[in-house]
Coordinates of C-alpha atoms and ligand atoms in Angstrom, one line a residue:
M1 CA 88.7 -2.8 2.2
I2 CA 89.0 -2.2 5.9
K3 CA 86.1 -2.2 8.3
Y4 CA 86.8 0.0 11.4
S5 CA 84.9 -0.5 14.7
E6 CA 82.9 2.6 15.7
E7 CA 85.4 3.4 18.4
V8 CA 88.5 3.1 16.2
A9 CA 86.9 5.1 13.4
D10 CA 86.1 7.8 15.8
A11 CA 89.6 7.8 17.3
I12 CA 91.3 8.0 13.9
F13 CA 88.9 10.8 12.8
R14 CA 89.8 12.8 15.9
K15 CA 93.5 11.9 15.6
K16 CA 93.5 10.3 19.0
P17 CA 96.1 7.7 20.0
V18 CA 95.3 4.1 18.9
V19 CA 97.0 0.9 20.0
A20 CA 96.9 -2.1 17.6
L21 CA 96.4 -5.5 19.2
E22 CA 97.0 -8.9 17.5
S23 CA 94.4 -11.7 17.5
T24 CA 96.5 -14.9 17.0
I25 CA 97.3 -14.8 20.7
I26 CA 93.5 -14.9 21.3
S27 CA 92.7 -17.7 18.9
H28 CA 95.8 -19.8 18.9
G29 CA 97.9 -18.6 21.9
L30 CA 95.7 -18.8 25.0
P31 CA 93.4 -21.5 26.0
R32 CA 89.6 -21.1 26.2
P33 CA 87.7 -19.6 28.0
K34 CA 90.5 -17.4 29.5
N35 CA 91.4 -16.1 26.0
L36 CA 88.2 -14.1 25.6
E37 CA 88.4 -12.7 29.1
V38 CA 92.0 -11.6 28.5
A39 CA 91.1 -10.1 25.1
F40 CA 88.5 -7.8 26.8
E41 CA 90.8 -7.0 29.8
V42 CA 93.6 -6.0 27.4
E43 CA 91.3 -3.6 25.5
A44 CA 90.2 -2.1 28.8
I45 CA 93.8 -1.4 29.8
V46 CA 94.2 0.6 26.6
R47 CA 91.0 2.5 27.2
D48 CA 91.9 3.3 30.9
S49 CA 95.1 4.8 29.7
G50 CA 93.2 7.2 27.4
A51 CA 94.1 5.5 24.1
T52 CA 91.8 3.4 21.8
P53 CA 92.3 -0.4 21.3
A54 CA 92.2 -1.8 17.8
T55 CA 92.2 -5.6 17.8
I56 CA 92.9 -6.7 14.3
A57 CA 91.4 -9.8 12.6
L58 CA 89.5 -10.9 9.5
I59 CA 85.8 -11.7 9.8
D60 CA 84.1 -13.5 6.8
G61 CA 86.9 -12.2 4.5
V62 CA 86.8 -8.6 5.7
I63 CA 89.8 -7.0 7.4
H64 CA 88.6 -5.5 10.7
V65 CA 90.5 -2.9 12.7
G66 CA 88.8 -2.9 16.0
L67 CA 86.3 -5.7 16.9
E68 CA 82.8 -5.4 18.1
L69 CA 81.8 -7.7 21.0
E70 CA 80.4 -10.6 18.8
E71 CA 83.4 -10.4 16.5
M72 CA 85.8 -10.8 19.4
E73 CA 83.7 -13.8 20.6
R74 CA 84.1 -15.4 17.2
I75 CA 87.9 -15.0 17.1
A76 CA 88.1 -16.5 20.6
N77 CA 85.7 -19.4 20.2
D78 CA 85.1 -20.4 16.6
D79 CA 87.2 -23.5 15.5
Q80 CA 86.9 -22.3 11.9
V81 CA 89.2 -19.3 12.6
V82 CA 92.6 -19.8 11.0
K83 CA 95.9 -18.2 11.8
A84 CA 96.8 -15.7 9.1
S85 CA 100.2 -14.3 8.3
T86 CA 100.7 -11.5 5.7
R87 CA 100.9 -13.8 2.8
D88 CA 97.5 -15.3 3.7
L89 CA 95.5 -12.0 3.8
A90 CA 94.4 -11.6 0.2
I91 CA 93.6 -15.3 0.0
I92 CA 91.4 -15.2 3.1
E93 CA 89.6 -12.1 1.8
S94 CA 88.8 -13.9 -1.4
K95 CA 87.7 -17.1 0.3
K96 CA 85.7 -15.1 2.8
L97 CA 87.2 -16.9 5.7
S98 CA 87.7 -15.7 9.3
A99 CA 91.2 -15.4 10.6
A100 CA 93.3 -14.2 13.5
T101 CA 96.4 -12.2 12.5
T102 CA 99.9 -12.9 13.5
V103 CA 102.4 -10.2 14.5
A104 CA 103.4 -9.9 10.9
A105 CA 99.9 -9.6 9.5
T106 CA 98.7 -7.3 12.3
A107 CA 101.6 -5.0 11.9
H108 CA 100.9 -4.8 8.1
I109 CA 97.3 -4.0 8.6
A110 CA 98.0 -1.5 11.5
A111 CA 100.4 0.4 9.3
L112 CA 97.9 0.4 6.5
A113 CA 95.4 2.0 8.9
G114 CA 97.9 4.6 10.0
I115 CA 98.4 3.1 13.5
S116 CA 102.0 3.5 14.9
V117 CA 102.0 1.3 18.1
F118 CA 101.3 -2.3 18.6
A119 CA 101.4 -4.6 21.6
T120 CA 101.9 -8.4 21.6
G121 CA 103.2 -11.1 23.9
G122 CA 106.3 -12.5 22.3
L123 CA 107.6 -12.1 18.8
G124 CA 108.1 -14.9 16.4
G125 CA 111.7 -15.7 15.4
V126 CA 114.1 -18.4 14.4
H127 CA 113.1 -21.9 15.6
R128 CA 115.4 -24.0 17.7
G129 CA 116.9 -26.9 15.8
H130 CA 115.3 -25.7 12.6
T131 CA 116.9 -22.4 11.8
Y132 CA 115.3 -22.5 8.3
D133 CA 112.0 -22.1 10.2
E134 CA 112.0 -18.4 10.7
S135 CA 108.8 -16.5 11.6
A136 CA 107.5 -14.1 8.9
D137 CA 107.4 -11.7 11.9
L138 CA 111.1 -10.9 11.4
L139 CA 110.8 -9.8 7.7
A140 CA 107.6 -7.9 8.5
L141 CA 109.4 -6.0 11.2
A142 CA 112.1 -5.1 8.7
R143 CA 109.7 -3.4 6.4
I144 CA 106.9 -2.0 8.5
P145 CA 107.3 1.3 10.5
I146 CA 105.6 0.6 13.8
V147 CA 106.6 0.4 17.4
I148 CA 106.0 -3.1 18.7
V149 CA 106.0 -3.8 22.4
C150 CA 106.9 -7.4 23.3
A151 CA 108.5 -9.5 26.0
G152 CA 111.3 -10.5 23.6
V153 CA 110.8 -13.5 21.4
K154 CA 109.1 -16.6 22.6
S155 CA 111.4 -18.7 24.7
I156 CA 110.5 -21.7 22.5
L157 CA 112.7 -20.1 19.9
D158 CA 116.4 -19.8 19.2
V159 CA 117.0 -16.4 20.9
P160 CA 120.6 -15.7 19.8
A161 CA 119.8 -16.6 16.1
T162 CA 116.8 -14.3 16.2
L163 CA 118.8 -11.5 17.7
E164 CA 121.4 -11.9 14.9
R165 CA 118.6 -11.8 12.3
L166 CA 117.2 -8.6 13.8
E167 CA 120.7 -7.1 13.5
T168 CA 121.0 -8.1 9.9
L169 CA 117.6 -6.8 9.1
A170 CA 118.6 -3.5 10.8
V171 CA 115.6 -3.6 13.2
P172 CA 116.4 -1.6 16.3
V173 CA 115.8 -3.3 19.7
L174 CA 115.3 -1.4 22.9
G175 CA 115.2 -2.7 26.4
Y176 CA 112.6 -1.0 28.5
R177 CA 114.4 -0.3 31.8
T178 CA 116.7 -3.3 31.2
N179 CA 119.9 -4.2 29.4
K180 CA 118.9 -7.9 29.3
F181 CA 116.9 -9.2 26.4
P182 CA 113.7 -10.6 28.0
G183 CA 113.0 -14.3 27.6
F184 CA 109.2 -14.2 27.2
Y185 CA 108.1 -16.5 30.2
L186 CA 111.5 -15.5 31.8
T187 CA 112.6 -12.0 32.7
D188 CA 116.1 -12.5 31.2
S189 CA 116.9 -14.7 28.2
G190 CA 120.6 -14.5 29.1
Y191 CA 121.4 -12.2 26.1
E192 CA 122.3 -8.5 26.4
I193 CA 120.6 -5.5 24.7
E194 CA 122.8 -2.6 23.9
H195 CA 120.2 0.1 24.2
R196 CA 118.2 0.7 27.4
V197 CA 115.4 3.2 27.5
E198 CA 113.7 4.6 30.6
S199 CA 110.4 6.0 29.4
A200 CA 107.8 6.2 26.8
D201 CA 108.9 9.7 26.0
E202 CA 112.4 8.5 25.2
I203 CA 110.9 5.9 22.8
A204 CA 108.8 8.6 21.2
S205 CA 111.8 10.8 20.7
I206 CA 113.7 8.0 19.0
W207 CA 110.8 7.4 16.7
K208 CA 110.8 11.1 15.7
N209 CA 114.6 11.1 15.2
R210 CA 114.2 8.2 12.8
V211 CA 111.8 10.2 10.6
E212 CA 114.3 13.0 10.1
I213 CA 117.2 10.8 9.2
K214 CA 115.1 8.4 7.1
T215 CA 115.8 5.2 9.1
D216 CA 112.0 5.0 9.8
D217 CA 111.2 2.3 7.2
C218 CA 111.2 -0.5 9.7
A219 CA 109.8 -1.4 13.2
I220 CA 111.2 -0.4 16.6
V221 CA 111.1 -3.4 18.9
V222 CA 110.6 -2.4 22.5
T223 CA 111.2 -5.3 24.9
N224 CA 109.5 -5.2 28.2
P225 CA 110.6 -7.9 30.7
V226 CA 108.0 -9.8 32.7
Q227 CA 108.1 -9.0 36.4
N228 CA 107.0 -12.3 37.9
Q229 CA 108.6 -14.9 35.7
M230 CA 107.9 -18.6 35.4
D231 CA 109.9 -21.0 37.6
V232 CA 113.1 -21.5 35.6
E233 CA 113.4 -25.2 36.2
L234 CA 109.8 -25.9 35.4
H235 CA 110.2 -23.7 32.3
N236 CA 113.3 -25.5 31.0
R237 CA 111.8 -29.0 31.6
I238 CA 108.6 -28.2 29.8
L239 CA 110.5 -26.6 27.0
Q240 CA 112.6 -29.7 26.4
E241 CA 109.6 -32.0 26.6
G242 CA 107.6 -29.7 24.2
L243 CA 110.3 -29.5 21.6
A244 CA 110.8 -33.3 21.7
G245 CA 107.0 -33.8 21.4
A246 CA 106.7 -31.4 18.4
E247 CA 109.6 -33.4 16.8
A248 CA 108.0 -36.8 17.5
A249 CA 104.5 -35.6 16.2
H250 CA 106.1 -34.1 13.1
I251 CA 104.5 -30.7 13.8
T252 CA 105.6 -28.3 11.0
G253 CA 104.9 -24.8 9.6
K254 CA 102.5 -22.5 11.4
A255 CA 101.3 -25.2 13.7
V256 CA 104.7 -25.3 15.6
T257 CA 104.2 -22.2 17.7
P258 CA 100.6 -22.9 18.8
Y259 CA 101.6 -26.5 19.6
L260 CA 104.4 -25.5 21.9
L261 CA 102.4 -22.7 23.6
E262 CA 99.6 -25.2 24.2
Y263 CA 102.1 -27.7 25.5
F264 CA 103.3 -25.2 28.0
H265 CA 99.8 -24.2 29.1
S266 CA 98.6 -27.8 29.6
S267 CA 101.8 -29.0 31.4
S268 CA 102.6 -26.1 33.7
G269 CA 99.6 -26.2 35.9
G270 CA 98.5 -22.7 35.0
E271 CA 102.0 -21.1 35.5
S272 CA 102.7 -20.4 31.8
L273 CA 99.2 -19.0 31.4
R274 CA 99.6 -16.7 34.4
V275 CA 102.8 -15.4 33.0
N276 CA 101.6 -15.1 29.4
I277 CA 98.6 -13.0 30.6
E278 CA 100.9 -10.8 32.7
I279 CA 103.1 -10.3 29.7
I280 CA 100.3 -9.2 27.4
K281 CA 98.8 -6.9 29.9
S282 CA 102.0 -5.2 30.8
N283 CA 103.1 -4.8 27.2
T284 CA 99.7 -3.3 26.4
A285 CA 100.0 -0.8 29.2
L286 CA 103.5 0.3 27.9
A287 CA 102.2 0.4 24.3
S288 CA 99.4 2.7 25.5
Q289 CA 101.9 5.1 27.1
I290 CA 104.0 5.1 24.0
A291 CA 100.9 5.9 21.8
L292 CA 100.2 8.8 24.1
A293 CA 103.8 10.0 24.1
L294 CA 103.9 9.9 20.3
H295 CA 100.9 12.0 20.3
H296 CA 102.3 15.1 22.0
Ligands
PSU301 N1 102.8 -14.0 21.4 C1 102.1 -14.7 22.4 N2 101.3 -15.7 21.9 C2 101.1 -16.0 20.5 C3 101.9 -15.2 19.6 C4 102.7 -14.2 20.1 O1 102.2 -14.5 23.6 O2 100.4 -16.9 20.1 C5 101.7 -15.5 18.1 C6 101.9 -14.2 17.3 O3 100.8 -14.0 16.5 C7 103.1 -14.4 16.4 C8 103.0 -15.9 16.2 O4 103.2 -13.7 15.3 O5 102.6 -16.4 17.5 C9 104.3 -16.5 15.6 O6 104.0 -17.6 14.9 P1 105.0 -18.3 13.9 O7 106.2 -18.8 14.7 O8 104.3 -19.4 13.2 O9 105.4 -17.2 12.9
MN302 MN1 107.4 -21.0 11.2

C-alpha cells in the first residue's frame, strides 16, 4: 500500500529519526523552477542534521513515503499532478493519478508510516471573509498524533478564527522561542501564544508527557517565526489585492490557497518567495532537531 524510498525504508528499519515533508508546497506553493531546487535543499537540511527526509506524495496511484529523484521531478514539474487532501487519497489511488499531499494528507500518511515529526511552511486554517472555508488541515491536526513545525498559519487566512478553532479542537500550540503567534510571511501575526518553548528537548518532553496522560491523540503545533520577514506594507498591500482578485475571479475550494500564494509570488518581486523559502528551510531544520530529540 505504501512504497518507501530506499533511504526511508532503511531509516525505519534501523529505527533512525525521520522527518516527513509535504509536497503541495512543491507542486502548488512555490513557482517553477525554484520549487524543485528548494525540495532538494530541504531534504539536504534533514540529512545534514542526521535525520532522514521523507517527502510524501502519490505517484501513479501509489502512496510514496520518500521520493526518488525522478519522482521529485514529477511532483515539481508535471501539470497533471493534483493537490490531494485526506479525502482524495483513496480516490487518487484507484484512478492511478499522481498527487501532491497537503498538510492534512501528509500528516495522515506520515502517522500511518510511524513518523512523528513533520515540517511545512504555513498551516491551512479559516479563510478571511469566508469562515465556512476552513482547511481540512485543522481537523486532521485534531486527530493525528504528530509534531508539526510551521510558521503559524498562512497570513492569507483569518488568524484569530484559526486560533480559536485550534483551541476548540484541543490542539496544543507552542511558540518556539516566542510568545507571538507567527504570521507566516511576517514574524508576528499580532496574536499571542500562551506557551513558549526554548528547545527541541523541551518539545520532546512535552510529547512524552502526553503519552502518559493520554492527551496524545492529536498533533502538537510548533510555531517557528521567520527571522527576516517580508516588508509589512508590501505584504498588506498584496494581501488586500490578492483577496480582492480571488473574489473577483470566483476562486473557490482548494484553488484559493494556491491562487493567493501565486499572487504573492508574482506581485512581490521575489520577496514572498525569499521569505517562503526561508520559512520552509528553518522549519525543516527545527523539525530535524525535534526528530533527533524524540529519539533519545
Ligand atoms: N505552506 C506553504 N505553502 C503551501 C502550503 C503550506 O508554505 O502551499 C499548502 C499546504 O499543503 C496546506 C495547504 O495543507 O497549502 C492548505 O490548503 P487549503 O487551504 O486548501 O486547505
Ligand atoms: Mn478551503
